[in-house]
Structures are given as C-alpha cells and as structure tokens.
Amino acid sequence: MAATVGRICGAGLLKTNHGAVRHQVSNLSTASFSAWTKGRKTLFATLGIVTGGTGALLFALDQSVKASDLELHPPKNPWSHGGFFASLDHSSVRRGYEVYKQVCAACHSMRYIAYRNLIGVTHTEAEAKAEAEEMQVQDGPDEAGNMYMRPGKLSDYFPNPYPNEEAARAANNGAFPPDLSYIALARHGGEDYIFALLTGYCDAPAGVVLRDGQYYNPYFPGGAISMAQALYNETIEYEDGTPAYASQLAKDVSTFLKWAGEPEYDQRKVMLIKSIFIFSLLTAVAYYFKRHKWSVIKSRKLAYRPVSKK
C-alpha cells in the first residue's frame, strides 16, 4: 500500500490536489488571523509583554537576592604571590606558622601537614626538628606492651588539640573547629576569605539576634560565628621583629594556609617558566623546519609519465 502511494505521488497524480489543499489551509489561517479584532490583538500583545517582563524580573531577583548570599563576599587583595610568575613570600609563610602555632593551634588542627614539610620552606632541617621535639607524641607499645610518650620527630604531623570531635565540640559550645590543612582551598575566596574573616568582626546590626557564645562576622555565612576574634594588635611577637598588627597577623597566617593547601605552589610556577622556555624553543625549531624544509616537500609535484610502448 505504501509503495503504491509512493508511486502515485512520484507520478505527480496528487500534485494538483495537494496544492489546492495547501492553498485552502493558508487562506484559512490568514482569514482567521485577520478576523481577530483590534482589541484581541492588543490583549494578546499585552499579555506577552507582561509575561516576558515578569519572567525577566524574577530571573533578575533570583540572581541578585538569594538566601545563600546573605554574607559579604571578600574583596580581592593584592597578594605578593598573585602574579602569573610570582612565588609565595616565604618570610610571610614563616611568620604565619608562628601565628598558627601560638594562636590558631589551640583550637584548630592541621593533621595533613608534617614537620618535615617545613624544611626548605620556612625552616631549616635543624629548626624543623627542634619544632617537632617541642611536642610529646604517644607511641608504642614497648617491649612490655605499654604505650609511652616520646619527643616528636620530623615524620610526625601537627598535633590535634582535641582527642576527638566530641571533645572539640564540648570545649567550643557545640561548634567543631575545622581542620586548617586545606581551608584555603575549601572556602570560596581562598586566602581573601581567610583575611576578611579574621579582620571582619564587628557589632551585629539591628535585627540580628546572636545566641550565647556567638559573634557577628559579615563574611561568615549567616553572620553568626562561634569563633571569637582571635587576632589583635601585638597578640604575639614575631621573631624577626615585624610589627604584629592585627592586619599583619591575618595576612601572614593567610599566606601560611595558602602554602599549606598548595605545598607545590612554587614548584608549579617554576615548571611553568621552564615549560614556556622549552616550548618557545621547540616552536621556533618547528617553524624553521616548516618554512624551509617541509615547504619544499609539500610543494613538490609528482608526475606520472608512462613509458610508451614501441
């Protein structure tokens, strides 16, 4: 049946009827549209404009006002390591370690950073070994099957201030201090967020109710944070004599946490410089061969000349 219909259409037997039907449908749609009154056309045009405007307004409101965006976004700071080829300020990283050790380590752990990671970055091997020996680590069992305490070694990781999460929550009014090993990568804004959070404490605005043990920080999601302001002017004294202003303390510990999250940061920049140099050299060599060697082979003409038979 389908083959028969196909042969009929192919033979052109239905061309006239098809054209007539299409002409009638076109006239019918044109007539029905023309039959609309001016008021109906205006009504539908108005509904279209109102619908489009309402959709655009809702989209704009959804992008500008969200429940998750009730905190300030940290401003961009001109970090010394922010350049394309810039490396970390290792003096600042060392001072940041001092801030963490004397202030932050009382509540926050860095369980993924070992003392050996400090060698060649902030401390010499002897200095890093001395830092590790300041803590006591539980080890064992010994020959008698007992656990014992020993001085820390370079292979040991930074100590945890609490034995478990429950103890940490009990000591901090139910809040759990996060581990700071990768905090610079885990928060939107990175070191900008850390600096803004540490220096952004202020009085809560009208209408914001804080519970006992909470403080207001506009850069923290929701504004209510359980960590009190930890950095003030002259909170600690730097070994190198740098003035320990609150902003300086926040800047140094932010740089230190940036290094902790990306220990390979400087090596990655060095590899970038090496790669640019090597690829530039290879590009020049490739251009030379393309221009003076391959062009001759590419433009040659191969002609086939059959041998005539005599």
PDB file of C-alpha atoms in Angstrom:
ATOM      1  CA  MET A   1       0.000   0.000   0.000  1.00  0.00           C
ATOM      2  CA  ALA A   2       2.791   2.405   0.915  1.00  0.00           C
ATOM      3  CA  ALA A   3       4.651   1.549  -2.261  1.00  0.00           C
ATOM      4  CA  THR A   4       1.523   2.238  -4.301  1.00  0.00           C
ATOM      5  CA  VAL A   5       1.009   5.655  -2.660  1.00  0.00           C
ATOM      6  CA  GLY A   6       4.672   6.455  -3.250  1.00  0.00           C
ATOM      7  CA  ARG A   7       4.355   5.641  -6.966  1.00  0.00           C
ATOM      8  CA  ILE A   8       1.232   7.769  -7.237  1.00  0.00           C
ATOM      9  CA  CYS A   9       2.917  10.759  -5.584  1.00  0.00           C
ATOM     10  CA  GLY A  10       6.005  10.251  -7.657  1.00  0.00           C
ATOM     11  CA  ALA A  11       3.942  10.226 -10.809  1.00  0.00           C
ATOM     12  CA  GLY A  12       2.519  13.612  -9.893  1.00  0.00           C
ATOM     13  CA  LEU A  13      -1.086  12.477  -9.774  1.00  0.00           C
ATOM     14  CA  LEU A  14      -1.722  14.233  -6.475  1.00  0.00           C
ATOM     15  CA  LYS A  15       0.128  17.478  -7.171  1.00  0.00           C
ATOM     16  CA  THR A  16      -2.975  19.445  -8.045  1.00  0.00           C
ATOM     17  CA  ASN A  17      -4.978  18.317  -5.034  1.00  0.00           C
ATOM     18  CA  HIS A  18      -2.055  18.879  -2.708  1.00  0.00           C
ATOM     19  CA  GLY A  19      -1.595  22.418  -3.956  1.00  0.00           C
ATOM     20  CA  ALA A  20      -5.264  23.111  -3.567  1.00  0.00           C
ATOM     21  CA  VAL A  21      -5.331  21.818  -0.029  1.00  0.00           C
ATOM     22  CA  ARG A  22      -2.249  23.832   0.937  1.00  0.00           C
ATOM     23  CA  HIS A  23      -3.787  26.975  -0.613  1.00  0.00           C
ATOM     24  CA  GLN A  24      -7.007  26.423   1.335  1.00  0.00           C
ATOM     25  CA  VAL A  25      -5.148  25.941   4.644  1.00  0.00           C
ATOM     26  CA  SER A  26      -3.152  29.111   4.024  1.00  0.00           C
ATOM     27  CA  ASN A  27      -6.263  31.081   3.250  1.00  0.00           C
ATOM     28  CA  LEU A  28      -7.992  29.671   6.318  1.00  0.00           C
ATOM     29  CA  SER A  29      -5.165  30.675   8.698  1.00  0.00           C
ATOM     30  CA  THR A  30      -4.856  34.122   7.130  1.00  0.00           C
ATOM     31  CA  ALA A  31      -8.592  34.646   7.316  1.00  0.00           C
ATOM     32  CA  SER A  32      -8.787  33.532  10.952  1.00  0.00           C
ATOM     33  CA  PHE A  33      -5.941  35.877  11.952  1.00  0.00           C
ATOM     34  CA  SER A  34      -7.498  38.743  10.018  1.00  0.00           C
ATOM     35  CA  ALA A  35     -10.786  38.073  11.737  1.00  0.00           C
ATOM     36  CA  TRP A  36      -9.271  38.991  15.119  1.00  0.00           C
ATOM     37  CA  THR A  37     -10.451  42.303  16.429  1.00  0.00           C
ATOM     38  CA  LYS A  38      -8.031  45.057  17.271  1.00  0.00           C
ATOM     39  CA  GLY A  39      -8.834  44.673  20.963  1.00  0.00           C
ATOM     40  CA  ARG A  40      -7.950  40.960  20.927  1.00  0.00           C
ATOM     41  CA  LYS A  41      -4.619  41.651  19.235  1.00  0.00           C
ATOM     42  CA  THR A  42      -3.836  44.307  21.807  1.00  0.00           C
ATOM     43  CA  LEU A  43      -4.809  41.941  24.630  1.00  0.00           C
ATOM     44  CA  PHE A  44      -2.510  39.151  23.455  1.00  0.00           C
ATOM     45  CA  ALA A  45       0.371  41.571  22.833  1.00  0.00           C
ATOM     46  CA  THR A  46      -0.053  42.997  26.335  1.00  0.00           C
ATOM     47  CA  LEU A  47      -0.113  39.508  27.872  1.00  0.00           C
ATOM     48  CA  GLY A  48       3.085  38.614  26.027  1.00  0.00           C
ATOM     49  CA  ILE A  49       4.874  41.752  27.204  1.00  0.00           C
ATOM     50  CA  VAL A  50       3.699  41.304  30.805  1.00  0.00           C
ATOM     51  CA  THR A  51       4.712  37.627  30.833  1.00  0.00           C
ATOM     52  CA  GLY A  52       8.164  38.387  29.401  1.00  0.00           C
ATOM     53  CA  GLY A  53       8.729  41.274  31.793  1.00  0.00           C
ATOM     54  CA  THR A  54       7.632  39.205  34.799  1.00  0.00           C
ATOM     55  CA  GLY A  55       9.980  36.386  33.797  1.00  0.00           C
ATOM     56  CA  ALA A  56      12.895  38.788  33.366  1.00  0.00           C
ATOM     57  CA  LEU A  57      12.161  40.403  36.762  1.00  0.00           C
ATOM     58  CA  LEU A  58      12.012  37.041  38.535  1.00  0.00           C
ATOM     59  CA  PHE A  59      15.279  35.967  36.925  1.00  0.00           C
ATOM     60  CA  ALA A  60      16.970  39.223  37.985  1.00  0.00           C
ATOM     61  CA  LEU A  61      15.710  38.864  41.560  1.00  0.00           C
ATOM     62  CA  ASP A  62      16.843  35.246  41.693  1.00  0.00           C
ATOM     63  CA  GLN A  63      20.345  36.261  40.639  1.00  0.00           C
ATOM     64  CA  SER A  64      20.629  39.260  42.964  1.00  0.00           C
ATOM     65  CA  VAL A  65      18.904  38.083  46.135  1.00  0.00           C
ATOM     66  CA  LYS A  66      19.481  34.560  47.418  1.00  0.00           C
ATOM     67  CA  ALA A  67      19.242  33.063  50.860  1.00  0.00           C
ATOM     68  CA  SER A  68      22.807  31.737  50.497  1.00  0.00           C
ATOM     69  CA  ASP A  69      24.213  35.161  49.692  1.00  0.00           C
ATOM     70  CA  LEU A  70      23.411  36.916  52.959  1.00  0.00           C
ATOM     71  CA  GLU A  71      27.134  37.340  53.691  1.00  0.00           C
ATOM     72  CA  LEU A  72      29.650  39.737  52.235  1.00  0.00           C
ATOM     73  CA  HIS A  73      31.975  38.469  49.562  1.00  0.00           C
ATOM     74  CA  PRO A  74      35.640  39.018  50.456  1.00  0.00           C
ATOM     75  CA  PRO A  75      37.378  41.755  48.459  1.00  0.00           C
ATOM     76  CA  LYS A  76      40.359  40.923  46.291  1.00  0.00           C
ATOM     77  CA  ASN A  77      43.695  41.757  47.891  1.00  0.00           C
ATOM     78  CA  PRO A  78      46.998  42.405  46.062  1.00  0.00           C
ATOM     79  CA  TRP A  79      48.835  39.318  47.314  1.00  0.00           C
ATOM     80  CA  SER A  80      52.529  39.125  46.508  1.00  0.00           C
ATOM     81  CA  HIS A  81      52.007  35.606  45.154  1.00  0.00           C
ATOM     82  CA  GLY A  82      49.069  36.556  42.957  1.00  0.00           C
ATOM     83  CA  GLY A  83      51.124  37.266  39.846  1.00  0.00           C
ATOM     84  CA  PHE A  84      51.414  34.885  36.910  1.00  0.00           C
ATOM     85  CA  PHE A  85      55.028  34.084  37.746  1.00  0.00           C
ATOM     86  CA  ALA A  86      55.045  35.210  41.409  1.00  0.00           C
ATOM     87  CA  SER A  87      56.001  32.846  44.204  1.00  0.00           C
ATOM     88  CA  LEU A  88      54.995  32.754  47.847  1.00  0.00           C
ATOM     89  CA  ASP A  89      56.606  35.134  50.322  1.00  0.00           C
ATOM     90  CA  HIS A  90      58.428  32.596  52.483  1.00  0.00           C
ATOM     91  CA  SER A  91      59.146  35.138  55.218  1.00  0.00           C
ATOM     92  CA  SER A  92      55.406  35.689  55.474  1.00  0.00           C
ATOM     93  CA  VAL A  93      54.820  31.924  55.456  1.00  0.00           C
ATOM     94  CA  ARG A  94      57.225  31.543  58.401  1.00  0.00           C
ATOM     95  CA  ARG A  95      55.523  34.335  60.333  1.00  0.00           C
ATOM     96  CA  GLY A  96      52.172  32.736  59.514  1.00  0.00           C
ATOM     97  CA  TYR A  97      53.389  29.496  61.060  1.00  0.00           C
ATOM     98  CA  GLU A  98      54.198  31.436  64.234  1.00  0.00           C
ATOM     99  CA  VAL A  99      50.644  32.826  64.267  1.00  0.00           C
ATOM    100  CA  TYR A 100      49.150  29.374  63.803  1.00  0.00           C
ATOM    101  CA  LYS A 101      51.387  27.842  66.454  1.00  0.00           C
ATOM    102  CA  GLN A 102      50.714  30.480  69.111  1.00  0.00           C
ATOM    103  CA  VAL A 103      47.079  31.356  68.344  1.00  0.00           C
ATOM    104  CA  CYS A 104      45.244  29.007  65.985  1.00  0.00           C
ATOM    105  CA  ALA A 105      46.692  25.676  67.177  1.00  0.00           C
ATOM    106  CA  ALA A 106      44.794  25.997  70.467  1.00  0.00           C
ATOM    107  CA  CYS A 107      41.561  25.058  68.645  1.00  0.00           C
ATOM    108  CA  HIS A 108      42.339  24.091  65.036  1.00  0.00           C
ATOM    109  CA  SER A 109      44.258  21.057  63.823  1.00  0.00           C
ATOM    110  CA  MET A 110      46.399  20.631  60.700  1.00  0.00           C
ATOM    111  CA  ARG A 111      46.575  16.867  60.579  1.00  0.00           C
ATOM    112  CA  TYR A 112      47.790  16.668  56.964  1.00  0.00           C
ATOM    113  CA  ILE A 113      50.919  18.784  57.495  1.00  0.00           C
ATOM    114  CA  ALA A 114      54.043  17.159  58.937  1.00  0.00           C
ATOM    115  CA  TYR A 115      57.054  18.915  60.402  1.00  0.00           C
ATOM    116  CA  ARG A 116      59.204  17.636  57.542  1.00  0.00           C
ATOM    117  CA  ASN A 117      57.089  19.748  55.182  1.00  0.00           C
ATOM    118  CA  LEU A 118      58.550  22.875  56.787  1.00  0.00           C
ATOM    119  CA  ILE A 119      62.113  22.032  55.666  1.00  0.00           C
ATOM    120  CA  GLY A 120      63.253  24.300  52.870  1.00  0.00           C
ATOM    121  CA  VAL A 121      60.077  26.387  53.070  1.00  0.00           C
ATOM    122  CA  THR A 122      60.020  28.123  56.432  1.00  0.00           C
ATOM    123  CA  HIS A 123      62.680  26.336  58.490  1.00  0.00           C
ATOM    124  CA  THR A 124      65.954  24.553  58.107  1.00  0.00           C
ATOM    125  CA  GLU A 125      66.128  20.868  58.964  1.00  0.00           C
ATOM    126  CA  ALA A 126      67.567  21.602  62.410  1.00  0.00           C
ATOM    127  CA  GLU A 127      64.869  24.192  63.128  1.00  0.00           C
ATOM    128  CA  ALA A 128      62.084  21.888  61.953  1.00  0.00           C
ATOM    129  CA  LYS A 129      63.476  19.087  64.117  1.00  0.00           C
ATOM    130  CA  ALA A 130      63.542  21.404  67.128  1.00  0.00           C
ATOM    131  CA  GLU A 131      59.917  22.406  66.440  1.00  0.00           C
ATOM    132  CA  ALA A 132      58.888  18.753  66.339  1.00  0.00           C
ATOM    133  CA  GLU A 133      60.697  17.907  69.584  1.00  0.00           C
ATOM    134  CA  GLU A 134      58.688  20.514  71.472  1.00  0.00           C
ATOM    135  CA  MET A 135      55.636  18.221  71.495  1.00  0.00           C
ATOM    136  CA  GLN A 136      55.129  14.841  73.112  1.00  0.00           C
ATOM    137  CA  VAL A 137      53.720  12.033  70.997  1.00  0.00           C
ATOM    138  CA  GLN A 138      52.185   8.813  72.253  1.00  0.00           C
ATOM    139  CA  ASP A 139      53.990   5.822  70.780  1.00  0.00           C
ATOM    140  CA  GLY A 140      54.372   2.136  71.429  1.00  0.00           C
ATOM    141  CA  PRO A 141      53.840  -0.451  72.550  1.00  0.00           C
ATOM    142  CA  ASP A 142      57.246  -1.067  74.052  1.00  0.00           C
ATOM    143  CA  GLU A 143      58.765  -4.453  74.961  1.00  0.00           C
ATOM    144  CA  ALA A 144      56.455  -4.680  77.939  1.00  0.00           C
ATOM    145  CA  GLY A 145      53.380  -3.877  75.852  1.00  0.00           C
ATOM    146  CA  ASN A 146      52.895  -0.383  77.295  1.00  0.00           C
ATOM    147  CA  MET A 147      52.339   2.861  75.455  1.00  0.00           C
ATOM    148  CA  TYR A 148      54.792   5.641  76.177  1.00  0.00           C
ATOM    149  CA  MET A 149      55.377   9.308  75.330  1.00  0.00           C
ATOM    150  CA  ARG A 150      58.315  10.438  73.220  1.00  0.00           C
ATOM    151  CA  PRO A 151      59.508  13.731  71.692  1.00  0.00           C
ATOM    152  CA  GLY A 152      58.171  14.450  68.230  1.00  0.00           C
ATOM    153  CA  LYS A 153      60.058  13.625  65.051  1.00  0.00           C
ATOM    154  CA  LEU A 154      60.137  15.185  61.593  1.00  0.00           C
ATOM    155  CA  SER A 155      57.794  12.478  60.330  1.00  0.00           C
ATOM    156  CA  ASP A 156      55.108  13.389  62.877  1.00  0.00           C
ATOM    157  CA  TYR A 157      52.148  15.534  61.867  1.00  0.00           C
ATOM    158  CA  PHE A 158      50.993  18.660  63.648  1.00  0.00           C
ATOM    159  CA  PRO A 159      49.235  17.663  66.890  1.00  0.00           C
ATOM    160  CA  ASN A 160      45.472  17.770  67.266  1.00  0.00           C
ATOM    161  CA  PRO A 161      44.390  19.964  70.207  1.00  0.00           C
ATOM    162  CA  TYR A 162      41.495  17.592  70.999  1.00  0.00           C
ATOM    163  CA  PRO A 163      41.429  13.793  71.230  1.00  0.00           C
ATOM    164  CA  ASN A 164      38.188  13.506  69.227  1.00  0.00           C
ATOM    165  CA  GLU A 165      35.361  15.545  67.691  1.00  0.00           C
ATOM    166  CA  GLU A 166      33.089  15.248  70.717  1.00  0.00           C
ATOM    167  CA  ALA A 167      35.744  16.764  72.955  1.00  0.00           C
ATOM    168  CA  ALA A 168      36.237  19.590  70.462  1.00  0.00           C
ATOM    169  CA  ARG A 169      32.511  20.370  70.409  1.00  0.00           C
ATOM    170  CA  ALA A 170      32.263  20.225  74.183  1.00  0.00           C
ATOM    171  CA  ALA A 171      35.078  22.764  74.515  1.00  0.00           C
ATOM    172  CA  ASN A 172      33.640  25.153  71.899  1.00  0.00           C
ATOM    173  CA  ASN A 173      29.966  25.440  72.858  1.00  0.00           C
ATOM    174  CA  GLY A 174      28.907  22.765  70.378  1.00  0.00           C
ATOM    175  CA  ALA A 175      30.870  24.129  67.401  1.00  0.00           C
ATOM    176  CA  PHE A 176      33.523  21.985  65.740  1.00  0.00           C
ATOM    177  CA  PRO A 177      36.687  23.916  64.730  1.00  0.00           C
ATOM    178  CA  PRO A 178      37.549  22.814  61.175  1.00  0.00           C
ATOM    179  CA  ASP A 179      40.920  21.406  60.186  1.00  0.00           C
ATOM    180  CA  LEU A 180      43.028  24.124  58.545  1.00  0.00           C
ATOM    181  CA  SER A 181      45.216  21.970  56.293  1.00  0.00           C
ATOM    182  CA  TYR A 182      43.190  22.730  53.152  1.00  0.00           C
ATOM    183  CA  ILE A 183      40.946  25.530  54.389  1.00  0.00           C
ATOM    184  CA  ALA A 184      42.311  27.934  51.759  1.00  0.00           C
ATOM    185  CA  LEU A 185      41.036  25.589  49.039  1.00  0.00           C
ATOM    186  CA  ALA A 186      37.801  24.665  50.799  1.00  0.00           C
ATOM    187  CA  ARG A 187      36.414  28.202  51.080  1.00  0.00           C
ATOM    188  CA  HIS A 188      35.239  30.465  48.292  1.00  0.00           C
ATOM    189  CA  GLY A 189      37.761  33.277  48.011  1.00  0.00           C
ATOM    190  CA  GLY A 190      40.701  31.320  49.430  1.00  0.00           C
ATOM    191  CA  GLU A 191      43.154  33.499  51.296  1.00  0.00           C
ATOM    192  CA  ASP A 192      40.974  36.568  50.639  1.00  0.00           C
ATOM    193  CA  TYR A 193      38.176  34.923  52.628  1.00  0.00           C
ATOM    194  CA  ILE A 194      40.503  33.977  55.483  1.00  0.00           C
ATOM    195  CA  PHE A 195      41.907  37.503  55.750  1.00  0.00           C
ATOM    196  CA  ALA A 196      38.443  39.087  55.570  1.00  0.00           C
ATOM    197  CA  LEU A 197      37.067  36.690  58.181  1.00  0.00           C
ATOM    198  CA  LEU A 198      39.887  37.292  60.655  1.00  0.00           C
ATOM    199  CA  THR A 199      39.660  41.082  60.341  1.00  0.00           C
ATOM    200  CA  GLY A 200      35.907  41.475  59.765  1.00  0.00           C
ATOM    201  CA  TYR A 201      34.454  41.177  63.271  1.00  0.00           C
ATOM    202  CA  CYS A 202      32.020  43.947  64.171  1.00  0.00           C
ATOM    203  CA  ASP A 203      28.879  44.653  66.158  1.00  0.00           C
ATOM    204  CA  ALA A 204      25.740  42.905  64.952  1.00  0.00           C
ATOM    205  CA  PRO A 205      23.309  45.186  63.097  1.00  0.00           C
ATOM    206  CA  ALA A 206      19.805  45.824  64.338  1.00  0.00           C
ATOM    207  CA  GLY A 207      17.529  42.824  63.952  1.00  0.00           C
ATOM    208  CA  VAL A 208      20.279  40.198  64.143  1.00  0.00           C
ATOM    209  CA  VAL A 209      19.967  38.081  67.275  1.00  0.00           C
ATOM    210  CA  LEU A 210      23.035  36.164  68.453  1.00  0.00           C
ATOM    211  CA  ARG A 211      22.957  33.294  70.886  1.00  0.00           C
ATOM    212  CA  ASP A 212      25.333  32.920  73.806  1.00  0.00           C
ATOM    213  CA  GLY A 213      28.844  32.211  72.598  1.00  0.00           C
ATOM    214  CA  GLN A 214      28.238  33.619  69.101  1.00  0.00           C
ATOM    215  CA  TYR A 215      29.810  36.653  67.433  1.00  0.00           C
ATOM    216  CA  TYR A 216      28.934  38.618  64.345  1.00  0.00           C
ATOM    217  CA  ASN A 217      31.095  38.469  61.234  1.00  0.00           C
ATOM    218  CA  PRO A 218      29.542  39.599  57.929  1.00  0.00           C
ATOM    219  CA  TYR A 219      31.896  37.395  55.903  1.00  0.00           C
ATOM    220  CA  PHE A 220      30.736  34.204  57.614  1.00  0.00           C
ATOM    221  CA  PRO A 221      27.636  32.523  56.102  1.00  0.00           C
ATOM    222  CA  GLY A 222      24.683  33.646  58.198  1.00  0.00           C
ATOM    223  CA  GLY A 223      26.763  36.192  60.086  1.00  0.00           C
ATOM    224  CA  ALA A 224      26.752  34.292  63.406  1.00  0.00           C
ATOM    225  CA  ILE A 225      30.082  32.587  64.106  1.00  0.00           C
ATOM    226  CA  SER A 226      31.122  30.668  67.213  1.00  0.00           C
ATOM    227  CA  MET A 227      34.793  31.644  66.951  1.00  0.00           C
ATOM    228  CA  ALA A 228      35.660  34.818  68.821  1.00  0.00           C
ATOM    229  CA  GLN A 229      38.016  37.375  67.347  1.00  0.00           C
ATOM    230  CA  ALA A 230      41.483  35.900  67.827  1.00  0.00           C
ATOM    231  CA  LEU A 231      43.844  38.471  66.312  1.00  0.00           C
ATOM    232  CA  TYR A 232      44.535  41.833  67.879  1.00  0.00           C
ATOM    233  CA  ASN A 233      47.436  44.224  67.694  1.00  0.00           C
ATOM    234  CA  GLU A 234      50.511  42.786  69.417  1.00  0.00           C
ATOM    235  CA  THR A 235      48.819  39.462  70.095  1.00  0.00           C
ATOM    236  CA  ILE A 236      52.207  37.789  69.567  1.00  0.00           C
ATOM    237  CA  GLU A 237      55.751  38.958  68.914  1.00  0.00           C
ATOM    238  CA  TYR A 238      57.439  37.957  65.677  1.00  0.00           C
ATOM    239  CA  GLU A 239      60.947  36.512  65.837  1.00  0.00           C
ATOM    240  CA  ASP A 240      62.135  38.799  63.032  1.00  0.00           C
ATOM    241  CA  GLY A 241      60.794  41.943  64.722  1.00  0.00           C
ATOM    242  CA  THR A 242      57.987  42.650  62.246  1.00  0.00           C
ATOM    243  CA  PRO A 243      55.282  44.856  63.853  1.00  0.00           C
ATOM    244  CA  ALA A 244      52.493  42.469  64.843  1.00  0.00           C
ATOM    245  CA  TYR A 245      49.429  44.465  63.845  1.00  0.00           C
ATOM    246  CA  ALA A 246      46.157  42.571  63.512  1.00  0.00           C
ATOM    247  CA  SER A 247      46.148  43.006  59.737  1.00  0.00           C
ATOM    248  CA  GLN A 248      49.754  41.798  59.532  1.00  0.00           C
ATOM    249  CA  LEU A 249      48.915  38.720  61.602  1.00  0.00           C
ATOM    250  CA  ALA A 250      45.912  37.936  59.390  1.00  0.00           C
ATOM    251  CA  LYS A 251      47.946  38.451  56.216  1.00  0.00           C
ATOM    252  CA  ASP A 252      50.752  36.153  57.359  1.00  0.00           C
ATOM    253  CA  VAL A 253      48.535  33.327  58.575  1.00  0.00           C
ATOM    254  CA  SER A 254      46.506  33.551  55.354  1.00  0.00           C
ATOM    255  CA  THR A 255      49.709  33.158  53.332  1.00  0.00           C
ATOM    256  CA  PHE A 256      50.746  30.231  55.518  1.00  0.00           C
ATOM    257  CA  LEU A 257      47.402  28.495  54.968  1.00  0.00           C
ATOM    258  CA  LYS A 258      47.707  29.160  51.236  1.00  0.00           C
ATOM    259  CA  TRP A 259      51.022  27.293  51.280  1.00  0.00           C
ATOM    260  CA  ALA A 260      49.543  24.502  53.419  1.00  0.00           C
ATOM    261  CA  GLY A 261      46.770  23.947  50.886  1.00  0.00           C
ATOM    262  CA  GLU A 262      49.175  24.013  47.930  1.00  0.00           C
ATOM    263  CA  PRO A 263      52.680  22.983  49.028  1.00  0.00           C
ATOM    264  CA  GLU A 264      53.655  22.583  45.366  1.00  0.00           C
ATOM    265  CA  TYR A 265      52.729  26.207  44.553  1.00  0.00           C
ATOM    266  CA  ASP A 266      56.292  27.428  43.923  1.00  0.00           C
ATOM    267  CA  GLN A 267      57.312  24.274  42.072  1.00  0.00           C
ATOM    268  CA  ARG A 268      54.324  24.706  39.780  1.00  0.00           C
ATOM    269  CA  LYS A 269      55.398  28.247  38.933  1.00  0.00           C
ATOM    270  CA  VAL A 270      58.969  27.072  38.231  1.00  0.00           C
ATOM    271  CA  MET A 271      57.652  24.359  35.923  1.00  0.00           C
ATOM    272  CA  LEU A 272      55.564  26.959  34.126  1.00  0.00           C
ATOM    273  CA  ILE A 273      58.629  29.112  33.429  1.00  0.00           C
ATOM    274  CA  LYS A 274      60.593  26.075  32.232  1.00  0.00           C
ATOM    275  CA  SER A 275      57.721  24.928  30.029  1.00  0.00           C
ATOM    276  CA  ILE A 276      57.367  28.343  28.401  1.00  0.00           C
ATOM    277  CA  PHE A 277      61.085  28.427  27.628  1.00  0.00           C
ATOM    278  CA  ILE A 278      61.188  24.895  26.216  1.00  0.00           C
ATOM    279  CA  PHE A 279      58.013  25.236  24.159  1.00  0.00           C
ATOM    280  CA  SER A 280      59.184  28.580  22.777  1.00  0.00           C
ATOM    281  CA  LEU A 281      62.397  26.914  21.604  1.00  0.00           C
ATOM    282  CA  LEU A 282      60.505  23.981  20.105  1.00  0.00           C
ATOM    283  CA  THR A 283      58.079  26.353  18.372  1.00  0.00           C
ATOM    284  CA  ALA A 284      60.993  28.214  16.731  1.00  0.00           C
ATOM    285  CA  VAL A 285      62.556  24.928  15.570  1.00  0.00           C
ATOM    286  CA  ALA A 286      59.212  23.675  14.250  1.00  0.00           C
ATOM    287  CA  TYR A 287      58.637  26.934  12.359  1.00  0.00           C
ATOM    288  CA  TYR A 288      62.105  26.724  10.799  1.00  0.00           C
ATOM    289  CA  PHE A 289      61.534  23.176   9.549  1.00  0.00           C
ATOM    290  CA  LYS A 290      58.025  24.040   8.354  1.00  0.00           C
ATOM    291  CA  ARG A 291      59.192  27.119   6.482  1.00  0.00           C
ATOM    292  CA  HIS A 292      62.482  25.918   4.983  1.00  0.00           C
ATOM    293  CA  LYS A 293      62.330  22.103   4.929  1.00  0.00           C
ATOM    294  CA  TRP A 294      58.770  20.849   4.846  1.00  0.00           C
ATOM    295  CA  SER A 295      57.589  23.534   2.396  1.00  0.00           C
ATOM    296  CA  VAL A 296      59.849  22.058  -0.271  1.00  0.00           C
ATOM    297  CA  ILE A 297      58.412  18.591   0.241  1.00  0.00           C
ATOM    298  CA  LYS A 298      54.841  19.876   0.467  1.00  0.00           C
ATOM    299  CA  SER A 299      55.012  21.915  -2.739  1.00  0.00           C
ATOM    300  CA  ARG A 300      56.751  19.320  -4.910  1.00  0.00           C
ATOM    301  CA  LYS A 301      54.866  17.905  -7.854  1.00  0.00           C
ATOM    302  CA  LEU A 302      54.794  14.252  -8.691  1.00  0.00           C
ATOM    303  CA  ALA A 303      54.180  13.477 -12.349  1.00  0.00           C
ATOM    304  CA  TYR A 304      53.499  10.030 -13.736  1.00  0.00           C
ATOM    305  CA  ARG A 305      54.864   9.502 -17.226  1.00  0.00           C
ATOM    306  CA  PRO A 306      54.110   6.071 -18.583  1.00  0.00           C
ATOM    307  CA  VAL A 307      56.710   4.509 -20.811  1.00  0.00           C
ATOM    308  CA  SER A 308      55.487   4.409 -24.365  1.00  0.00           C
ATOM    309  CA  LYS A 309      55.424   1.033 -25.977  1.00  0.00           C
ATOM    310  CA  LYS A 310      57.236   0.822 -29.291  1.00  0.00           C
TER     311      LYS A 310
END
